[in-house]
PDB file of C-alpha atoms and ligand atoms in Angstrom:
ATOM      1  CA  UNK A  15      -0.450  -1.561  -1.852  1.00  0.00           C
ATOM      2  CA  UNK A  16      -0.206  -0.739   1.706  1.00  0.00           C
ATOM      3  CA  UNK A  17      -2.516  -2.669   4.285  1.00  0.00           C
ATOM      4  CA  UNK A  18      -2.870  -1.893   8.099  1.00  0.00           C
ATOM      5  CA  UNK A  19      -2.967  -4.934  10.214  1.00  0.00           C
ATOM      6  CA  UNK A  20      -4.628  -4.316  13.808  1.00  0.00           C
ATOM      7  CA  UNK A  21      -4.163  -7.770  16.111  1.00  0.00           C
ATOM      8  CA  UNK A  22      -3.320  -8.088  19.505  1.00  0.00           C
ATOM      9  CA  UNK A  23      -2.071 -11.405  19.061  1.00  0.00           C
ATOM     10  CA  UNK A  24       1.602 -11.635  18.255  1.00  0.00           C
ATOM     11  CA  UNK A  25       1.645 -15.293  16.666  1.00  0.00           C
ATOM     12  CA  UNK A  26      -1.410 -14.129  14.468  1.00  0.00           C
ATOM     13  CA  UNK A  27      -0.025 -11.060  13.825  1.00  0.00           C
ATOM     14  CA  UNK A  28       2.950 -12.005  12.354  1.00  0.00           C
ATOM     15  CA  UNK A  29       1.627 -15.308  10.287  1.00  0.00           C
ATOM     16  CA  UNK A  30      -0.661 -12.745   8.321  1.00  0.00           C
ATOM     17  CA  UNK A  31       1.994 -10.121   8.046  1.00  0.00           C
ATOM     18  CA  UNK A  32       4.159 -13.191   6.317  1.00  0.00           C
ATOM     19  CA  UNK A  33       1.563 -14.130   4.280  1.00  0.00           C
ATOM     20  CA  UNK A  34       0.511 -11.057   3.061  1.00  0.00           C
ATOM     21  CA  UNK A  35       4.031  -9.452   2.342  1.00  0.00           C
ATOM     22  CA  UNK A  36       4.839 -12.950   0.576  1.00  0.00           C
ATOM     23  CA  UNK A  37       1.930 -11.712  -1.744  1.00  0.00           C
ATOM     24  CA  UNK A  38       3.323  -8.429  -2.384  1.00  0.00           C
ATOM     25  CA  UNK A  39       1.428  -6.141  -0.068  1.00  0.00           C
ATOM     26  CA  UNK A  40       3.469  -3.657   2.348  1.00  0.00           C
ATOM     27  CA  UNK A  41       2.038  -4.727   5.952  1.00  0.00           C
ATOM     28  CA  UNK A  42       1.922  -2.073   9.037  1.00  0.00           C
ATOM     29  CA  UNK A  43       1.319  -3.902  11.842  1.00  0.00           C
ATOM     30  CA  UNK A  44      -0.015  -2.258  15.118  1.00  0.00           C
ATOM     31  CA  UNK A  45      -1.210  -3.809  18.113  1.00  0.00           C
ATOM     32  CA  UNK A  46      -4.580  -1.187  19.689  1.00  0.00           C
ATOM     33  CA  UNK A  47      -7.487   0.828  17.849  1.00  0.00           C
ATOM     34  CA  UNK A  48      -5.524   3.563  19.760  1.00  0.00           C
ATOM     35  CA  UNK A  49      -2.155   2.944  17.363  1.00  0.00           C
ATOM     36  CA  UNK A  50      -4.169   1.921  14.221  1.00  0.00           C
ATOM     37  CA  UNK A  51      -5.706   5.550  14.908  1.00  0.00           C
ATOM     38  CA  UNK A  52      -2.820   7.134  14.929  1.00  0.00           C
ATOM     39  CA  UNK A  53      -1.154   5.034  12.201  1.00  0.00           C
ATOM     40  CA  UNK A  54      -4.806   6.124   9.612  1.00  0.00           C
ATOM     41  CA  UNK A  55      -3.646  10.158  10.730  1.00  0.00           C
ATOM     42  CA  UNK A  56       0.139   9.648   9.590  1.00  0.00           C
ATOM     43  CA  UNK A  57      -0.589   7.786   6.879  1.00  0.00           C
ATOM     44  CA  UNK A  58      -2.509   6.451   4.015  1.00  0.00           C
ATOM     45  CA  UNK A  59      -3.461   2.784   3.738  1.00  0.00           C
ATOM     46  CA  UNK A  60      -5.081   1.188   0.693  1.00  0.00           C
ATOM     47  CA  UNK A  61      -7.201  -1.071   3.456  1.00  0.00           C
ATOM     48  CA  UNK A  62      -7.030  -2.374   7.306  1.00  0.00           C
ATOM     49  CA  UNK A  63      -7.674  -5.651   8.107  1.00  0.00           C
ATOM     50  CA  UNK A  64      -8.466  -5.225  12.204  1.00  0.00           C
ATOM     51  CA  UNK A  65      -9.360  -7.969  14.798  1.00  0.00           C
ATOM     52  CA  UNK A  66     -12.465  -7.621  16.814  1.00  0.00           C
ATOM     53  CA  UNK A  67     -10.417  -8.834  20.038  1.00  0.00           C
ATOM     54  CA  UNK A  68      -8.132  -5.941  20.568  1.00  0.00           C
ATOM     55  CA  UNK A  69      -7.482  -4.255  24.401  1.00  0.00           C
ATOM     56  CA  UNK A  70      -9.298  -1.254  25.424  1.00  0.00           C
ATOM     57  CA  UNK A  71     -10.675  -0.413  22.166  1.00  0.00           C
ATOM     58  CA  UNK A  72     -12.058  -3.522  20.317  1.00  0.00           C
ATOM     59  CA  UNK A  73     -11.926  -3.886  16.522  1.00  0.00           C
ATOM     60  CA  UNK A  74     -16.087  -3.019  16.483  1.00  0.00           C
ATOM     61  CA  UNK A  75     -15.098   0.508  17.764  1.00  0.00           C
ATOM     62  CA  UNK A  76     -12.471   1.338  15.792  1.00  0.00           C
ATOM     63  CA  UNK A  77     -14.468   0.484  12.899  1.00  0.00           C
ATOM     64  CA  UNK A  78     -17.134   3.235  13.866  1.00  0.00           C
ATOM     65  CA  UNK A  79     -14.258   5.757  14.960  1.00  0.00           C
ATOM     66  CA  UNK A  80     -12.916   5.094  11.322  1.00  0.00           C
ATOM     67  CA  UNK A  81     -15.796   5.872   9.462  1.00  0.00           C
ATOM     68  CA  UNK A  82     -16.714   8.495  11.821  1.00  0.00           C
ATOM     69  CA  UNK A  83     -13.761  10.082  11.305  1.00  0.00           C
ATOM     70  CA  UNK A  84     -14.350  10.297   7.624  1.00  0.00           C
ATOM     71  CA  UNK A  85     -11.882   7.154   6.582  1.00  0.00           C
ATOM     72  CA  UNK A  86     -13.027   5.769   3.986  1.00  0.00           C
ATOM     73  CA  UNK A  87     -10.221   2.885   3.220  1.00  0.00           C
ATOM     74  CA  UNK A  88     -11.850  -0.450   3.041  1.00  0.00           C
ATOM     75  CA  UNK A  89     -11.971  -2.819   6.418  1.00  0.00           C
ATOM     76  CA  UNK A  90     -11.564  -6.357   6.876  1.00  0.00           C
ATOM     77  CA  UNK A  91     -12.583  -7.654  10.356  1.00  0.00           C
ATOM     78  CA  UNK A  92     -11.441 -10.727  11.839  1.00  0.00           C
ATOM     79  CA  UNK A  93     -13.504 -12.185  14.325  1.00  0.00           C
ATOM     80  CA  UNK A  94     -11.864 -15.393  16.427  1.00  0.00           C
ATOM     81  CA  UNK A  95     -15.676 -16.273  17.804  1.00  0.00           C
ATOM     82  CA  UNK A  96     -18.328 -17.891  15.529  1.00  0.00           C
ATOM     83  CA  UNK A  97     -20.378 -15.383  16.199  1.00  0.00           C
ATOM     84  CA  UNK A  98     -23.197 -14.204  13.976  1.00  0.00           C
ATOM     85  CA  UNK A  99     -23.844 -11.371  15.858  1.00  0.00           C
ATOM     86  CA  UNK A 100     -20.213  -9.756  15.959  1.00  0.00           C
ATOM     87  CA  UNK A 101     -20.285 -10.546  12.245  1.00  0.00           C
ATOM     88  CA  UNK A 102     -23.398  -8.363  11.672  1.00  0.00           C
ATOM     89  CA  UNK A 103     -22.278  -5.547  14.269  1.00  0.00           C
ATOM     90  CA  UNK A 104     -19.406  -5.172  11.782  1.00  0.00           C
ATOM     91  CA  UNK A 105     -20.970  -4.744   9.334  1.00  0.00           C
ATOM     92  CA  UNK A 106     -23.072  -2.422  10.538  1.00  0.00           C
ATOM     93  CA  UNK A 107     -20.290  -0.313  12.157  1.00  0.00           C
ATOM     94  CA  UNK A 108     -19.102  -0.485   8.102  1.00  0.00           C
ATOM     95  CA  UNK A 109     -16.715  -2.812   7.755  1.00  0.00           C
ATOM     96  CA  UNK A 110     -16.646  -3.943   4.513  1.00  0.00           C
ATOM     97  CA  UNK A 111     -16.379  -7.953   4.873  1.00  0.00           C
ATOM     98  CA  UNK A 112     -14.946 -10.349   7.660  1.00  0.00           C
ATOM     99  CA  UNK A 113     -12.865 -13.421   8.078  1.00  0.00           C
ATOM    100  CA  UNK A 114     -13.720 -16.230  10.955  1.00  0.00           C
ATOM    101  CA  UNK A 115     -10.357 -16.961  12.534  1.00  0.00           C
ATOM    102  CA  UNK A 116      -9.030 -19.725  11.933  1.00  0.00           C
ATOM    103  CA  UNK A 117      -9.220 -18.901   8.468  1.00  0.00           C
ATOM    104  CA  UNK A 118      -6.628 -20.356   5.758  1.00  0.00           C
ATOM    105  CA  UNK A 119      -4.229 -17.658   4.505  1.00  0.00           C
ATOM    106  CA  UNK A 120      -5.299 -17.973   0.336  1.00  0.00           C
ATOM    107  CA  UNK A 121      -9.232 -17.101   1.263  1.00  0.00           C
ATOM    108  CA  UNK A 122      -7.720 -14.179   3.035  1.00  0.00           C
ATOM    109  CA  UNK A 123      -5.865 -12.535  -0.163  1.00  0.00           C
ATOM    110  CA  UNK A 124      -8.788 -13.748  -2.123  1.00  0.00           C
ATOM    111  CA  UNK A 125     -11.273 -11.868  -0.206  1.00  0.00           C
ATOM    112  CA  UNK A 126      -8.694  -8.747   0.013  1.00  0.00           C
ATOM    113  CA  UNK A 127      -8.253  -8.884  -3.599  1.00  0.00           C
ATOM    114  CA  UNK A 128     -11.656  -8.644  -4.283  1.00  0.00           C
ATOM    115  CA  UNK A 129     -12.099  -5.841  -1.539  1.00  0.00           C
ATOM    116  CA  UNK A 130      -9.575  -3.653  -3.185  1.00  0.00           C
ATOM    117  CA  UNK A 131     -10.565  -4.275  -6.562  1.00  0.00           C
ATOM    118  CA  UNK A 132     -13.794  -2.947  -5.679  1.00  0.00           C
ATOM    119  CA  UNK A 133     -12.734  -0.003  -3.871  1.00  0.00           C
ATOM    120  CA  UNK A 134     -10.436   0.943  -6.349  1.00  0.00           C
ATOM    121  CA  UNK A 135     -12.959   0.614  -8.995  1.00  0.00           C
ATOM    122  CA  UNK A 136     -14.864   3.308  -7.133  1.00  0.00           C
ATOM    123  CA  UNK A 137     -12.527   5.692  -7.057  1.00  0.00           C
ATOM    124  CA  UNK A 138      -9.660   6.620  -9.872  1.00  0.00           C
ATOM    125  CA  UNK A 139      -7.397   3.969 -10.155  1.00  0.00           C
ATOM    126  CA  UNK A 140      -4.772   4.990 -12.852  1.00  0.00           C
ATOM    127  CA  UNK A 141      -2.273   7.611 -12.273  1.00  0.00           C
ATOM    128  CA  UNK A 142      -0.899   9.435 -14.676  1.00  0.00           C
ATOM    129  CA  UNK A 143       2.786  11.426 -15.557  1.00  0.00           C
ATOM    130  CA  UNK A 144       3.982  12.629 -19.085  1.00  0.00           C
ATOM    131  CA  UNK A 145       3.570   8.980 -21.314  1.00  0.00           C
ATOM    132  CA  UNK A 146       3.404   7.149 -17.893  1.00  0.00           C
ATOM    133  CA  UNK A 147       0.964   5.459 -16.504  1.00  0.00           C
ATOM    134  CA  UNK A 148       0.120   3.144 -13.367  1.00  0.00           C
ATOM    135  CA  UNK A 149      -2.809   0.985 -13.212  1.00  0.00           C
ATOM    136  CA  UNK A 150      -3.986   0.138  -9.111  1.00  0.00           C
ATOM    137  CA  UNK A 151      -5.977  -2.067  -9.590  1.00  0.00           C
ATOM    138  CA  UNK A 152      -3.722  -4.551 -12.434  1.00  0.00           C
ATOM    139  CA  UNK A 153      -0.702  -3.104 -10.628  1.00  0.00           C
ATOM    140  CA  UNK A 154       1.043  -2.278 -14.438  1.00  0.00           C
ATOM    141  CA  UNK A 155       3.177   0.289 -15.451  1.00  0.00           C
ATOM    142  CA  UNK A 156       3.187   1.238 -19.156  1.00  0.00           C
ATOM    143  CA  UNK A 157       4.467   4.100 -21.268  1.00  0.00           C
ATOM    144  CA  UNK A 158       4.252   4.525 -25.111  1.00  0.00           C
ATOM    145  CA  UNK A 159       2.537   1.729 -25.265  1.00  0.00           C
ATOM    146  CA  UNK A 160       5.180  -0.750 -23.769  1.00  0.00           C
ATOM    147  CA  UNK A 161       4.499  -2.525 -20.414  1.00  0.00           C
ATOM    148  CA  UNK A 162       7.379  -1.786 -17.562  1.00  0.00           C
ATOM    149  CA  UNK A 163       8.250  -4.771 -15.336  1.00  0.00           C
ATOM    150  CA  UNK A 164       8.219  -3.335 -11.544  1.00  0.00           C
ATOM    151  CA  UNK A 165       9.191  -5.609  -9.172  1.00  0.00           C
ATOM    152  CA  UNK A 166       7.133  -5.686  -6.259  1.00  0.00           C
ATOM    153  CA  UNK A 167       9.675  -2.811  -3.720  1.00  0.00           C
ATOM    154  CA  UNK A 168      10.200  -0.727  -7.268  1.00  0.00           C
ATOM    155  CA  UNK A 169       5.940  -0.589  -7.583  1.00  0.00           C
ATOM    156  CA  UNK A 170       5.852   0.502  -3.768  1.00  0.00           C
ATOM    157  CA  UNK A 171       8.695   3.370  -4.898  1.00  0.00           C
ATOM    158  CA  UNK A 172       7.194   4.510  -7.921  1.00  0.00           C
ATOM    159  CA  UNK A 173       3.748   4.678  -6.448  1.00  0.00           C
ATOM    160  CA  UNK A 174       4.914   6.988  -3.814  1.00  0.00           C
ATOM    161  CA  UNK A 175       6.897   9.042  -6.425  1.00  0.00           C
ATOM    162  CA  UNK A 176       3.860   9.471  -8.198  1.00  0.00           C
ATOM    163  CA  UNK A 177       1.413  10.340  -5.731  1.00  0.00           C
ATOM    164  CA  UNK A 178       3.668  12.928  -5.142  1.00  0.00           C
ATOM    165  CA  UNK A 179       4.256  14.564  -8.034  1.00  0.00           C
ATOM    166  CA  UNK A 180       4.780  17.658  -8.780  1.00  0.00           C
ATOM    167  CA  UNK A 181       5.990  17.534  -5.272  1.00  0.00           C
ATOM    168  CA  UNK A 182       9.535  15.385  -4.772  1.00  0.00           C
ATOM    169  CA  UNK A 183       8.922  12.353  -2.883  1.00  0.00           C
ATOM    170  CA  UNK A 184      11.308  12.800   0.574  1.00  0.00           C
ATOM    171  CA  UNK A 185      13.230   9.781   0.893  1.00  0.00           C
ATOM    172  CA  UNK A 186      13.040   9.428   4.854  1.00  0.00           C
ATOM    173  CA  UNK A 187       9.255   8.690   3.442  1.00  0.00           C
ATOM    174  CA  UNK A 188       9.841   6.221   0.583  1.00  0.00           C
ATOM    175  CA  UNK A 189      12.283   4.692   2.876  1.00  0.00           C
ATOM    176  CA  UNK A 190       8.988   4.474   5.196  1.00  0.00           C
ATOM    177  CA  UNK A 191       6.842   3.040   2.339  1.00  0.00           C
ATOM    178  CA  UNK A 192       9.151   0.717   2.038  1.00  0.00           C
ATOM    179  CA  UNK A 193       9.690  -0.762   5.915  1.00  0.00           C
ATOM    180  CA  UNK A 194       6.357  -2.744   5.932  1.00  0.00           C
ATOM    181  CA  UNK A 195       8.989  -5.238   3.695  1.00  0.00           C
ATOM    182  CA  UNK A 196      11.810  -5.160   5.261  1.00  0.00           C
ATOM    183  CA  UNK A 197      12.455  -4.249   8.912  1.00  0.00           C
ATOM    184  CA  UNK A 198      16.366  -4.039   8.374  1.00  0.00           C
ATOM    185  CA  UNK A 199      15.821  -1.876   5.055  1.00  0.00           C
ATOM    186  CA  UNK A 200      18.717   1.351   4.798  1.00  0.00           C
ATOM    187  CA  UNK A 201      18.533   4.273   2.829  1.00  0.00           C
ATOM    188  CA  UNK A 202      20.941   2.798   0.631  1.00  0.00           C
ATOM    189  CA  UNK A 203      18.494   0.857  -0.303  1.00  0.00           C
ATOM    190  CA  UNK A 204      15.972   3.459  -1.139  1.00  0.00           C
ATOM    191  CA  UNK A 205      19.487   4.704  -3.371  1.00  0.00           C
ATOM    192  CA  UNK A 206      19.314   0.968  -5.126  1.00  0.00           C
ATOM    193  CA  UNK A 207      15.384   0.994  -6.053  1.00  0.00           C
ATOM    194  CA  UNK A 208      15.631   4.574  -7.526  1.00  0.00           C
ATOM    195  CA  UNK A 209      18.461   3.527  -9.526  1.00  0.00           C
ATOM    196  CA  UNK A 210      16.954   0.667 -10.997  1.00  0.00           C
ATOM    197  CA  UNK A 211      13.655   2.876 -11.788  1.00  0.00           C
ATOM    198  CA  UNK A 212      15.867   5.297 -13.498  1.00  0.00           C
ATOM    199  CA  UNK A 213      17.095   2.955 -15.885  1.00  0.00           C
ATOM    200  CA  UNK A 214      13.358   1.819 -16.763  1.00  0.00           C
ATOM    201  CA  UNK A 215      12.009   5.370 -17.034  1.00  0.00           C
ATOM    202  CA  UNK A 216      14.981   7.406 -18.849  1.00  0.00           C
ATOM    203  CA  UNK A 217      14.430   5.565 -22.043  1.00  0.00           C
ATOM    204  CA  UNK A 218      10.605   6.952 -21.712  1.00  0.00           C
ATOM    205  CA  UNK A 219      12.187  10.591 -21.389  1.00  0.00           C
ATOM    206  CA  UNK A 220      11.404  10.303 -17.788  1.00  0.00           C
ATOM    207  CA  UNK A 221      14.006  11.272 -14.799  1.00  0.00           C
ATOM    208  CA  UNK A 222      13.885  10.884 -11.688  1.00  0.00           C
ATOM    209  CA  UNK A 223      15.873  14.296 -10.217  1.00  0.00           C
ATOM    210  CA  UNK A 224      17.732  13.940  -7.380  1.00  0.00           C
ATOM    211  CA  UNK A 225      16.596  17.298  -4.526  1.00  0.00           C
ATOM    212  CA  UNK A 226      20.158  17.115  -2.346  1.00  0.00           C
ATOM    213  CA  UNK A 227      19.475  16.495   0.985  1.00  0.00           C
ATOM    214  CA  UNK A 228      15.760  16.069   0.433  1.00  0.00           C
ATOM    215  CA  UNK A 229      14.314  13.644  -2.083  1.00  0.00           C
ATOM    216  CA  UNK A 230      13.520  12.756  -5.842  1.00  0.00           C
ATOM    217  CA  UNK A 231      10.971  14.190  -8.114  1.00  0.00           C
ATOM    218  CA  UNK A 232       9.601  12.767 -11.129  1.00  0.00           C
ATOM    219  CA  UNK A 233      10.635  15.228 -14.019  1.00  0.00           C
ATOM    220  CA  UNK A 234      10.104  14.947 -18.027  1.00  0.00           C
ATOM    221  CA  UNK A 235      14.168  15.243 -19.988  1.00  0.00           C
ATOM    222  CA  UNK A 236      13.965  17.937 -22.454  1.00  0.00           C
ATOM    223  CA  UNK A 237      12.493  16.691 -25.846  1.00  0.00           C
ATOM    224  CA  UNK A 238      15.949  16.457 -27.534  1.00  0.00           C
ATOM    225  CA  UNK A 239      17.137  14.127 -24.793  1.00  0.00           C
ATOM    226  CA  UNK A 240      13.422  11.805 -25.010  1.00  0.00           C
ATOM    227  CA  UNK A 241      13.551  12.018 -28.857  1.00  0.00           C
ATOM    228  CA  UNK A 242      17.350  10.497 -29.003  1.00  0.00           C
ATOM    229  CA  UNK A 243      16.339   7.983 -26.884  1.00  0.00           C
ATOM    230  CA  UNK A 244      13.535   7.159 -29.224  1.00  0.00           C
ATOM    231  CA  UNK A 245      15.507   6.647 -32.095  1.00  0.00           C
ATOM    232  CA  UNK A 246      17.817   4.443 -30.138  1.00  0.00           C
ATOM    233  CA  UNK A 247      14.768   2.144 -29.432  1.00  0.00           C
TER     234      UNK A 247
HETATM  235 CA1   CA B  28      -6.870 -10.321  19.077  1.00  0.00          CA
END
């Protein structure tokens, strides 16, 4: 899962970001409505969570500009002021619910659970390649019948691999899935995770080709290859 976090405020900013990568979620963090803007064109986010008090543009605004513009992502707003009124403005401008800052970090994933869980309920949340499938919203891989353990970095890999697909995923943009963990993260890395995914999906007859000097893309091993493997298992 990939959340956008709009807030001015650096000390905020990064005590959400913590808590919310602690709990498993990928965090882009801009500062402006103008960035977050730009960051909802590059990119896709599974929700925002955006501050009301932002410069220029306040969090109100870039609500309306969101939904204007046909973004549909759930939205979070934080509002620092116990004010009913900004509350209700948010709402109105579509946000989808709001925290009052200061707000305790475990009513914050609560709430965001239960945004995302609903949003994902509304649209398709299982993807789906040869025997393999993801579920969003339980965040569980299975094929054949047999549950894969993703860690948390893995998920955010094969996620992007399969959105992709039949594309290949470019690895300059899994390495960029993978940056709202880790700000020091290589593309060795990147190497590492795909690796490790290999040796969960090959014994499912799925590989994970390597495109030289582009990517990887999620391929299905000629029967012979899949069927050996099943009679190893
Ligand atoms: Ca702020």
């Amino acid at each position: 899962m990939r959340l956008l976090l709009v807030e001015d405020d650096v000390m905020v900013a990064s005590g959400i970001k913590l808590g919310l990568s602690g709990a498993g979620y990928a965090v882009d963090w801009v500062g402006s409505a103008e960035r977050a803007l730009q960051a909802v064109a590059a990119d896709t986010f599974d929700a925002a969570i955006i501050d009301i008090g932002l410069p220029n543009t306040d969090g109100l605004e870039l609500t309306r500009q969101l939904r204007q513009g046909g973004h549909t992502l759930p939205v979070m707003i934080l509002t620092a002021r116990d004010a009913l009124q900004d509350r209700v403005q948010g709402l109105d401008m579509g946000a989808d619910d709001y925290m009052v800052k200061p707000f305790e970090l475990p009513e914050l994933l609560a709430r965001l659970r239960a945004l995302l869980r609903r949003s994902q309920a509304a649209t398709s949340s299982t993807l789906h390649f040869g025997p393999l499938t993801l579920d969003m919203a339980l965040r569980q891989a299975q094929a054949n019948g047999q549950l894969i353990e993703l860690g948390p970095r893995e998920w955010t890999v094969m996620e992007y691999l399969m959105l992709q697909t039949p594309k290949p995923a470019a690895k300059d943009k899994i390495l960029a899935a993978l940056t709202g963990w880790d700000k020091e993260i290589t593309a060795n890395a990147v190497e590492v995770y795909i690796s490790r995914l290999r040796g969960k999906l090959e014994p499912h007859g799925i590989a994970l080709r390597s495109i030289r000097g582009f990517g990887y893309r999620l391929e299905m091993v000629p029967s012979s290859a899949s069927a050996r493997a099943d009679a190893q298992a």
